[in-house]
mmCIF file of C-alpha atoms and ligand atoms in Angstrom:
data_model
loop_
_atom_site.group_PDB
_atom_site.id
_atom_site.type_symbol
_atom_site.label_atom_id
_atom_site.label_comp_id
_atom_site.label_asym_id
_atom_site.label_seq_id
_atom_site.Cartn_x
_atom_site.Cartn_y
_atom_site.Cartn_z
ATOM 1 C CA MET Y 1 -0.031 -0.282 0.043
ATOM 2 C CA LYS Y 2 1.324 3.485 -0.941
ATOM 3 C CA ILE Y 3 1.440 5.574 2.610
ATOM 4 C CA ALA Y 4 2.275 9.146 2.830
ATOM 5 C CA VAL Y 5 3.557 10.353 6.132
ATOM 6 C CA VAL Y 6 2.886 14.346 6.154
ATOM 7 C CA GLY Y 7 5.177 15.749 8.766
ATOM 8 C CA ALA Y 8 7.910 12.863 8.416
ATOM 9 C CA THR Y 9 10.649 14.804 10.011
ATOM 10 C CA GLY Y 10 8.769 15.855 13.041
ATOM 11 C CA MET Y 11 8.861 14.230 16.635
ATOM 12 C CA VAL Y 12 5.293 12.166 15.765
ATOM 13 C CA GLY Y 13 6.011 11.540 12.010
ATOM 14 C CA GLU Y 14 9.341 9.749 13.118
ATOM 15 C CA VAL Y 15 7.409 7.704 15.316
ATOM 16 C CA MET Y 16 4.750 6.917 12.746
ATOM 17 C CA LEU Y 17 7.457 5.596 10.536
ATOM 18 C CA GLN Y 18 8.968 3.440 13.301
ATOM 19 C CA VAL Y 19 5.487 2.093 14.420
ATOM 20 C CA LEU Y 20 4.691 1.352 10.769
ATOM 21 C CA ALA Y 21 7.819 -0.448 10.485
ATOM 22 C CA GLU Y 22 7.216 -2.495 13.844
ATOM 23 C CA ARG Y 23 3.875 -3.396 13.123
ATOM 24 C CA ARG Y 24 4.844 -4.432 9.314
ATOM 25 C CA PHE Y 25 2.245 -2.424 7.770
ATOM 26 C CA PRO Y 26 2.102 -3.436 4.247
ATOM 27 C CA VAL Y 27 3.784 -0.241 3.016
ATOM 28 C CA THR Y 28 4.816 -0.969 -0.770
ATOM 29 C CA GLU Y 29 5.699 2.716 -1.283
ATOM 30 C CA LEU Y 30 6.296 5.289 1.426
ATOM 31 C CA LEU Y 31 5.701 9.000 0.628
ATOM 32 C CA PRO Y 32 7.604 11.013 3.525
ATOM 33 C CA VAL Y 33 5.915 14.420 3.202
ATOM 34 C CA ALA Y 34 7.521 17.440 4.835
ATOM 35 C CA SER Y 35 7.921 21.297 4.055
ATOM 36 C CA GLU Y 36 9.585 22.842 1.392
ATOM 37 C CA ARG Y 37 12.649 23.156 3.496
ATOM 38 C CA SER Y 38 12.845 19.280 4.288
ATOM 39 C CA VAL Y 39 12.032 18.536 0.631
ATOM 40 C CA GLY Y 40 15.029 16.258 -0.748
ATOM 41 C CA LYS Y 41 15.994 15.192 2.676
ATOM 42 C CA GLU Y 42 16.605 11.354 3.141
ATOM 43 C CA ILE Y 43 14.578 9.310 5.136
ATOM 44 C CA LEU Y 44 15.605 5.502 5.969
ATOM 45 C CA PHE Y 45 12.451 3.364 6.299
ATOM 46 C CA GLN Y 46 12.778 -0.615 6.455
ATOM 47 C CA GLY Y 47 15.991 -0.467 5.038
ATOM 48 C CA LYS Y 48 15.480 1.831 2.094
ATOM 49 C CA THR Y 49 16.017 5.138 1.471
ATOM 50 C CA TYR Y 50 13.333 7.709 0.539
ATOM 51 C CA LYS Y 51 13.734 11.355 -0.321
ATOM 52 C CA VAL Y 52 11.098 13.939 1.197
ATOM 53 C CA ILE Y 53 8.749 15.442 -1.213
ATOM 54 C CA SER Y 54 6.422 18.342 -0.959
ATOM 55 C CA LEU Y 55 2.643 18.218 -0.354
ATOM 56 C CA ALA Y 56 1.605 19.157 -4.092
ATOM 57 C CA ASP Y 57 3.674 16.095 -5.121
ATOM 58 C CA ALA Y 58 2.471 13.977 -2.700
ATOM 59 C CA VAL Y 59 -1.132 14.692 -3.668
ATOM 60 C CA ALA Y 60 -0.301 13.989 -7.155
ATOM 61 C CA ALA Y 61 1.220 10.586 -6.299
ATOM 62 C CA LYS Y 62 -2.523 9.407 -4.865
ATOM 63 C CA PRO Y 63 -1.522 7.574 -1.634
ATOM 64 C CA ALA Y 64 -4.074 5.188 -0.409
ATOM 65 C CA ILE Y 65 -3.606 6.924 3.119
ATOM 66 C CA ALA Y 66 -1.817 9.766 4.303
ATOM 67 C CA LEU Y 67 -0.926 9.966 8.100
ATOM 68 C CA PHE Y 68 -0.834 13.725 8.989
ATOM 69 C CA SER Y 69 1.024 15.091 11.873
ATOM 70 C CA ALA Y 70 1.933 18.521 10.611
ATOM 71 C CA GLY Y 71 -0.001 21.037 12.559
ATOM 72 C CA GLY Y 72 -3.636 22.467 12.139
ATOM 73 C CA ALA Y 73 -3.023 24.710 9.497
ATOM 74 C CA THR Y 74 -1.344 22.282 7.085
ATOM 75 C CA SER Y 75 -4.518 19.852 7.860
ATOM 76 C CA LEU Y 76 -6.857 22.182 6.885
ATOM 77 C CA GLU Y 77 -5.274 23.217 3.646
ATOM 78 C CA TRP Y 78 -4.056 20.213 2.405
ATOM 79 C CA ALA Y 79 -6.224 17.395 3.856
ATOM 80 C CA PRO Y 80 -9.362 18.188 1.762
ATOM 81 C CA LYS Y 81 -6.715 18.026 -1.299
ATOM 82 C CA PHE Y 82 -5.700 14.641 -0.321
ATOM 83 C CA ALA Y 83 -9.354 13.657 0.148
ATOM 84 C CA THR Y 84 -10.301 14.902 -3.376
ATOM 85 C CA ALA Y 85 -7.580 12.716 -4.623
ATOM 86 C CA GLY Y 86 -8.877 9.623 -3.369
ATOM 87 C CA THR Y 87 -6.415 9.485 -0.294
ATOM 88 C CA ILE Y 88 -7.943 8.623 3.362
ATOM 89 C CA VAL Y 89 -6.446 11.161 5.939
ATOM 90 C CA VAL Y 90 -5.703 10.161 9.325
ATOM 91 C CA ASP Y 91 -4.770 13.358 10.996
ATOM 92 C CA ASN Y 92 -3.064 13.935 14.391
ATOM 93 C CA SER Y 93 -3.982 17.391 14.291
ATOM 94 C CA SER Y 94 -6.816 19.282 15.971
ATOM 95 C CA ALA Y 95 -8.046 20.800 13.040
ATOM 96 C CA TRP Y 96 -10.895 18.361 12.525
ATOM 97 C CA ARG Y 97 -11.500 16.547 15.610
ATOM 98 C CA MET Y 98 -14.609 18.461 16.691
ATOM 99 C CA ASP Y 99 -16.003 18.937 13.018
ATOM 100 C CA PRO Y 100 -19.526 17.410 13.445
ATOM 101 C CA GLY Y 101 -18.771 15.526 9.761
ATOM 102 C CA LYS Y 102 -15.556 13.988 10.920
ATOM 103 C CA LYS Y 103 -14.881 10.800 12.913
ATOM 104 C CA LEU Y 104 -12.840 10.914 16.063
ATOM 105 C CA VAL Y 105 -11.257 7.621 16.533
ATOM 106 C CA VAL Y 106 -9.474 5.498 19.051
ATOM 107 C CA PRO Y 107 -9.828 2.159 17.287
ATOM 108 C CA GLU Y 108 -10.491 -0.099 20.598
ATOM 109 C CA ILE Y 109 -13.295 2.308 21.290
ATOM 110 C CA ASN Y 110 -15.371 3.398 18.299
ATOM 111 C CA ALA Y 111 -13.180 2.388 15.004
ATOM 112 C CA SER Y 112 -16.827 0.829 14.183
ATOM 113 C CA GLU Y 113 -18.144 4.046 13.375
ATOM 114 C CA ILE Y 114 -15.744 4.530 10.266
ATOM 115 C CA THR Y 115 -17.400 3.996 7.058
ATOM 116 C CA ALA Y 116 -16.301 4.222 3.292
ATOM 117 C CA ASP Y 117 -17.593 8.080 3.369
ATOM 118 C CA ASP Y 118 -15.116 8.856 5.968
ATOM 119 C CA LYS Y 119 -12.219 10.290 3.839
ATOM 120 C CA ILE Y 120 -10.503 12.701 6.731
ATOM 121 C CA ILE Y 121 -10.173 10.924 10.123
ATOM 122 C CA ALA Y 122 -9.067 12.511 13.352
ATOM 123 C CA ASN Y 123 -6.433 11.211 15.887
ATOM 124 C CA PRO Y 124 -7.785 12.658 19.337
ATOM 125 C CA ASN Y 125 -5.173 14.141 21.330
ATOM 126 C CA CYS Y 126 -2.925 12.477 23.210
ATOM 127 C CA SER Y 127 -4.263 13.297 26.806
ATOM 128 C CA THR Y 128 -7.623 12.358 25.755
ATOM 129 C CA ILE Y 129 -6.897 8.907 24.010
ATOM 130 C CA GLN Y 130 -5.045 7.506 27.163
ATOM 131 C CA MET Y 131 -7.854 8.720 29.523
ATOM 132 C CA VAL Y 132 -10.636 7.300 27.397
ATOM 133 C CA MET Y 133 -8.936 4.018 26.663
ATOM 134 C CA ALA Y 134 -9.449 3.487 30.602
ATOM 135 C CA LEU Y 135 -12.931 5.472 30.622
ATOM 136 C CA ALA Y 136 -14.596 3.517 27.770
ATOM 137 C CA PRO Y 137 -15.312 0.104 29.421
ATOM 138 C CA LEU Y 138 -15.937 1.719 32.926
ATOM 139 C CA HIS Y 139 -18.701 4.121 31.106
ATOM 140 C CA SER Y 140 -20.425 1.105 29.618
ATOM 141 C CA ARG Y 141 -20.421 -0.997 32.661
ATOM 142 C CA TYR Y 142 -21.397 1.705 35.251
ATOM 143 C CA GLY Y 143 -22.532 4.964 33.452
ATOM 144 C CA ILE Y 144 -19.839 7.763 34.079
ATOM 145 C CA LYS Y 145 -21.570 11.289 35.397
ATOM 146 C CA ARG Y 146 -18.711 13.126 35.946
ATOM 147 C CA VAL Y 147 -14.933 13.228 35.354
ATOM 148 C CA VAL Y 148 -12.129 15.302 37.106
ATOM 149 C CA VAL Y 149 -8.744 15.220 35.406
ATOM 150 C CA SER Y 150 -5.334 16.771 36.283
ATOM 151 C CA THR Y 151 -2.668 15.716 33.754
ATOM 152 C CA TYR Y 152 1.232 15.803 34.180
ATOM 153 C CA GLN Y 153 2.374 16.103 30.587
ATOM 154 C CA SER Y 154 5.823 15.192 28.933
ATOM 155 C CA ILE Y 155 7.463 18.158 27.250
ATOM 156 C CA THR Y 156 7.547 15.880 23.835
ATOM 157 C CA GLY Y 157 3.771 16.964 23.568
ATOM 158 C CA THR Y 158 5.272 20.567 22.992
ATOM 159 C CA GLY Y 159 7.942 19.294 20.543
ATOM 160 C CA VAL Y 160 11.593 19.571 19.793
ATOM 161 C CA LYS Y 161 12.051 22.965 20.956
ATOM 162 C CA ALA Y 162 10.497 22.165 24.288
ATOM 163 C CA VAL Y 163 13.363 19.281 24.824
ATOM 164 C CA ARG Y 164 16.150 21.487 23.938
ATOM 165 C CA GLN Y 165 15.021 24.121 26.190
ATOM 166 C CA LEU Y 166 15.048 21.620 29.165
ATOM 167 C CA GLU Y 167 18.505 20.106 27.983
ATOM 168 C CA ASN Y 168 19.949 23.585 27.713
ATOM 169 C CA GLU Y 169 18.290 24.245 31.412
ATOM 170 C CA TYR Y 170 19.747 20.986 32.708
ATOM 171 C CA GLU Y 171 23.431 22.392 31.347
ATOM 172 C CA GLY Y 172 22.655 26.000 32.456
ATOM 173 C CA VAL Y 173 22.568 27.238 28.890
ATOM 174 C CA GLN Y 174 20.653 30.048 27.336
ATOM 175 C CA GLY Y 175 18.568 29.118 24.394
ATOM 176 C CA ASP Y 176 15.206 29.458 22.792
ATOM 177 C CA MET Y 177 12.487 28.865 24.998
ATOM 178 C CA ALA Y 178 9.187 26.690 24.032
ATOM 179 C CA TYR Y 179 7.783 28.076 27.149
ATOM 180 C CA PRO Y 180 7.226 31.525 28.880
ATOM 181 C CA TYR Y 181 9.036 30.159 32.077
ATOM 182 C CA PRO Y 182 11.863 27.490 32.961
ATOM 183 C CA ILE Y 183 10.697 24.168 32.710
ATOM 184 C CA HIS Y 184 13.518 22.532 34.721
ATOM 185 C CA ARG Y 185 12.532 22.018 38.289
ATOM 186 C CA ASN Y 186 9.104 23.560 37.472
ATOM 187 C CA ALA Y 187 5.605 22.836 36.638
ATOM 188 C CA LEU Y 188 3.541 25.124 34.248
ATOM 189 C CA PRO Y 189 -0.020 25.080 34.508
ATOM 190 C CA HIS Y 190 -0.306 26.041 30.406
ATOM 191 C CA CYS Y 191 -0.487 23.421 27.853
ATOM 192 C CA ASP Y 192 -1.336 25.028 24.545
ATOM 193 C CA VAL Y 193 -3.121 28.723 24.623
ATOM 194 C CA PHE Y 194 -5.751 29.773 27.019
ATOM 195 C CA GLU Y 195 -9.369 30.305 25.705
ATOM 196 C CA GLU Y 196 -11.715 33.017 26.864
ATOM 197 C CA ASN Y 197 -13.141 30.969 29.762
ATOM 198 C CA GLY Y 198 -9.817 30.784 31.369
ATOM 199 C CA TYR Y 199 -9.337 27.268 30.490
ATOM 200 C CA THR Y 200 -6.297 26.072 28.231
ATOM 201 C CA LYS Y 201 -7.082 24.438 24.704
ATOM 202 C CA GLU Y 202 -5.574 21.413 26.111
ATOM 203 C CA GLU Y 203 -7.898 21.423 28.929
ATOM 204 C CA MET Y 204 -11.064 21.769 26.606
ATOM 205 C CA LYS Y 205 -9.774 18.946 24.102
ATOM 206 C CA LEU Y 206 -10.269 17.077 27.285
ATOM 207 C CA VAL Y 207 -13.443 17.863 27.917
ATOM 208 C CA ARG Y 208 -14.793 18.294 24.315
ATOM 209 C CA GLU Y 209 -13.060 14.934 22.767
ATOM 210 C CA THR Y 210 -14.037 12.804 25.713
ATOM 211 C CA ARG Y 211 -17.672 13.383 25.283
ATOM 212 C CA LYS Y 212 -17.422 13.309 21.228
ATOM 213 C CA ILE Y 213 -15.715 9.369 21.607
ATOM 214 C CA LEU Y 214 -18.063 8.453 24.552
ATOM 215 C CA ASN Y 215 -20.838 9.842 22.598
ATOM 216 C CA ASP Y 216 -22.368 11.228 25.484
ATOM 217 C CA ASP Y 217 -22.689 15.040 26.167
ATOM 218 C CA SER Y 218 -24.265 14.326 29.417
ATOM 219 C CA ILE Y 219 -20.719 13.658 30.707
ATOM 220 C CA ALA Y 220 -19.596 16.551 32.948
ATOM 221 C CA VAL Y 221 -15.644 16.700 32.652
ATOM 222 C CA THR Y 222 -13.256 19.370 34.194
ATOM 223 C CA SER Y 223 -9.624 19.403 33.670
ATOM 224 C CA THR Y 224 -6.373 20.780 34.478
ATOM 225 C CA ALA Y 225 -3.418 20.473 32.110
ATOM 226 C CA ILE Y 226 -0.023 20.725 33.811
ATOM 227 C CA ARG Y 227 3.454 20.608 31.817
ATOM 228 C CA ILE Y 228 6.089 18.978 33.497
ATOM 229 C CA PRO Y 229 9.825 18.228 33.068
ATOM 230 C CA VAL Y 230 9.409 14.712 31.567
ATOM 231 C CA VAL Y 231 9.842 13.072 28.401
ATOM 232 C CA GLY Y 232 8.469 9.237 28.602
ATOM 233 C CA GLY Y 233 4.961 10.411 28.497
ATOM 234 C CA HIS Y 234 1.819 11.910 30.120
ATOM 235 C CA SER Y 235 0.108 10.986 33.450
ATOM 236 C CA GLU Y 236 -3.137 11.810 34.503
ATOM 237 C CA SER Y 237 -4.967 11.837 38.151
ATOM 238 C CA VAL Y 238 -8.653 10.975 37.140
ATOM 239 C CA ASN Y 239 -11.799 11.173 39.713
ATOM 240 C CA LEU Y 240 -14.976 9.504 38.269
ATOM 241 C CA GLN Y 241 -18.420 9.615 39.545
ATOM 242 C CA PHE Y 242 -20.609 6.726 38.353
ATOM 243 C CA GLU Y 243 -24.295 6.727 37.846
ATOM 244 C CA ASN Y 244 -24.021 3.146 39.833
ATOM 245 C CA ASP Y 245 -22.165 1.900 42.600
ATOM 246 C CA PHE Y 246 -19.323 -0.417 41.950
ATOM 247 C CA GLU Y 247 -16.808 -2.880 43.380
ATOM 248 C CA VAL Y 248 -13.093 -1.808 43.041
ATOM 249 C CA GLU Y 249 -12.187 -5.374 42.180
ATOM 250 C CA ASP Y 250 -14.635 -5.154 39.229
ATOM 251 C CA ILE Y 251 -13.294 -1.936 38.101
ATOM 252 C CA ARG Y 252 -9.727 -3.743 38.070
ATOM 253 C CA ARG Y 253 -11.151 -6.437 36.288
ATOM 254 C CA ILE Y 254 -13.040 -4.830 33.789
ATOM 255 C CA LEU Y 255 -9.511 -2.670 33.068
ATOM 256 C CA ASN Y 256 -7.642 -6.015 33.086
ATOM 257 C CA GLU Y 257 -9.874 -7.254 30.503
ATOM 258 C CA THR Y 258 -9.516 -4.231 28.060
ATOM 259 C CA PRO Y 259 -7.522 -4.535 25.073
ATOM 260 C CA GLY Y 260 -4.418 -1.861 25.095
ATOM 261 C CA VAL Y 261 -5.086 -1.255 28.703
ATOM 262 C CA THR Y 262 -2.537 -2.829 31.430
ATOM 263 C CA VAL Y 263 -3.319 -2.582 35.173
ATOM 264 C CA GLN Y 264 -0.249 -1.663 37.228
ATOM 265 C CA ASP Y 265 -1.755 -1.555 40.777
ATOM 266 C CA ASN Y 266 -0.382 -3.031 43.881
ATOM 267 C CA PRO Y 267 0.273 -0.603 47.008
ATOM 268 C CA ASP Y 268 1.851 -3.552 49.095
ATOM 269 C CA THR Y 269 4.784 -3.774 46.133
ATOM 270 C CA ASN Y 270 4.779 -0.049 45.355
ATOM 271 C CA THR Y 271 3.313 -1.014 41.935
ATOM 272 C CA TYR Y 272 1.732 1.641 39.856
ATOM 273 C CA PRO Y 273 2.434 3.347 36.297
ATOM 274 C CA MET Y 274 5.202 5.908 35.558
ATOM 275 C CA PRO Y 275 6.074 7.691 32.417
ATOM 276 C CA ILE Y 276 9.949 6.636 32.676
ATOM 277 C CA TYR Y 277 8.702 2.842 32.031
ATOM 278 C CA ALA Y 278 5.564 3.723 29.781
ATOM 279 C CA GLN Y 279 7.746 5.400 27.150
ATOM 280 C CA GLY Y 280 8.228 3.220 24.281
ATOM 281 C CA LYS Y 281 5.389 0.928 24.639
ATOM 282 C CA ASP Y 282 1.821 1.285 23.267
ATOM 283 C CA ASP Y 283 -0.398 0.038 26.157
ATOM 284 C CA VAL Y 284 -2.289 2.686 28.536
ATOM 285 C CA PHE Y 285 -1.378 1.725 32.118
ATOM 286 C CA VAL Y 286 -3.580 2.158 34.871
ATOM 287 C CA GLY Y 287 -3.200 2.126 38.838
ATOM 288 C CA ARG Y 288 -3.769 3.819 41.976
ATOM 289 C CA ILE Y 289 -7.521 2.694 41.579
ATOM 290 C CA ARG Y 290 -9.043 3.131 44.919
ATOM 291 C CA ARG Y 291 -12.744 4.196 45.846
ATOM 292 C CA ASP Y 292 -13.009 8.114 46.686
ATOM 293 C CA HIS Y 293 -14.513 7.831 49.769
ATOM 294 C CA SER Y 294 -15.736 11.620 49.862
ATOM 295 C CA GLN Y 295 -18.679 11.146 47.641
ATOM 296 C CA PRO Y 296 -20.903 8.373 46.578
ATOM 297 C CA ASN Y 297 -20.081 6.133 43.409
ATOM 298 C CA SER Y 298 -16.663 7.865 42.987
ATOM 299 C CA LEU Y 299 -13.304 6.344 42.027
ATOM 300 C CA ASN Y 300 -9.841 7.537 41.753
ATOM 301 C CA MET Y 301 -7.159 6.170 39.512
ATOM 302 C CA TRP Y 302 -3.910 7.072 37.652
ATOM 303 C CA ILE Y 303 -3.186 6.741 33.909
ATOM 304 C CA VAL Y 304 0.089 6.940 32.504
ATOM 305 C CA ALA Y 305 1.009 6.253 28.423
ATOM 306 C CA ASP Y 306 3.561 7.130 25.896
ATOM 307 C CA ASN Y 307 1.928 10.421 24.372
ATOM 308 C CA LEU Y 308 4.008 10.023 21.353
ATOM 309 C CA ARG Y 309 2.998 6.481 20.665
ATOM 310 C CA LYS Y 310 -0.619 5.586 21.426
ATOM 311 C CA GLY Y 311 -1.151 9.261 22.194
ATOM 312 C CA ALA Y 312 -0.490 9.678 18.706
ATOM 313 C CA ALA Y 313 1.668 7.547 16.008
ATOM 314 C CA THR Y 314 0.306 4.209 17.298
ATOM 315 C CA ASN Y 315 -3.309 5.332 17.370
ATOM 316 C CA ALA Y 316 -3.001 6.492 14.000
ATOM 317 C CA VAL Y 317 -1.326 3.453 12.641
ATOM 318 C CA GLN Y 318 -3.948 1.338 14.218
ATOM 319 C CA VAL Y 319 -6.809 3.310 12.310
ATOM 320 C CA ALA Y 320 -4.639 2.754 9.124
ATOM 321 C CA GLU Y 321 -4.658 -1.017 9.918
ATOM 322 C CA TYR Y 322 -8.535 -0.779 10.572
ATOM 323 C CA LEU Y 323 -9.202 0.832 7.132
ATOM 324 C CA LEU Y 324 -6.854 -2.047 5.366
ATOM 325 C CA ALA Y 325 -8.554 -4.684 7.457
ATOM 326 C CA ASN Y 326 -12.116 -3.700 6.681
ATOM 327 C CA GLY Y 327 -11.604 -3.214 3.255
ATOM 328 C CA LEU Y 328 -11.744 0.600 3.208
ATOM 329 C CA ALA Y 329 -8.374 1.341 2.051
ATOM 330 C CA LYS Y 330 -6.701 -0.672 -0.706
HETATM 331 C C1 2RA F 401 0.688 18.613 24.127
HETATM 332 N N1 2RA F 401 -1.338 17.274 23.523
HETATM 333 O O1 2RA F 401 1.029 17.562 24.895
HETATM 334 C C2 2RA F 401 -0.312 18.238 23.242
HETATM 335 C C3 2RA F 401 0.495 17.991 22.035
HETATM 336 N N2 2RA F 401 -0.469 17.575 20.758
HETATM 337 O O2 2RA F 401 1.185 19.710 24.368
#
């Protein structure tokens, strides 16, 4: 299958190529796509060297699927052009996520909603993906009324500039700043930009995307998104209030039986998820599962995942695998 990776030289794009190779996706021809300044650069993929091409050339080449991670503006301009040419776009930007005509897909939860009419499919935000992976089976069983989530997000979610800023701060070197403040020895309550309502776009993604993916606007969601000097993945403290009461052991059983979720939860052995160990893995790790005794039918848990993998690249490749397996892309 002819596959384009738009944003192939970026942090997520590179992981998309890695995941395509790891999962032996049947790529017969790769079209690495990036901005004009990267055209001609060489990319090594499965032992072969490919040259980065322009967006226009990639559209003309009519790939079966184009995996995008190149920012919202590029997606808004170019995803429709690929779609018109017959390509199915899986877009990792926020451009199409809340478009009522576009599907927002976590394959383990709602891939079955994809039809042959869907030519632009949105990949949810990384912090949303890992949270709904744990919430979806619990919502089905117990009915979630309210979600309170605080995130502790890896600087890789911001990009290479943020990683460089942290490295410079480790070494006491002045350099470009990805954030308005130091990130080393700090925690920034500021991911993405502030909206009129005083919440950041990152916080509102958790609110809006969760409801869309779980297909239930009655779920009350509130969030606080924090950036911390970590590189392995995002962590989330999640408090849930259900419609119905539950047994904690049943919660653990349901999560244990959920494909793509691994429960790491035993205070007696200091067993709980941590980003340093989640890095490079595709599962969503859940621990610190415990009843919230402060209010009825309520639970606390801790969710960790590699934001570049299941939070972005792997989820997008899994959508592509679904398209292939269901005859929706040839
Ligand atoms: C962040 N979720 O972590 C974003 C990345 N797209 O900043």
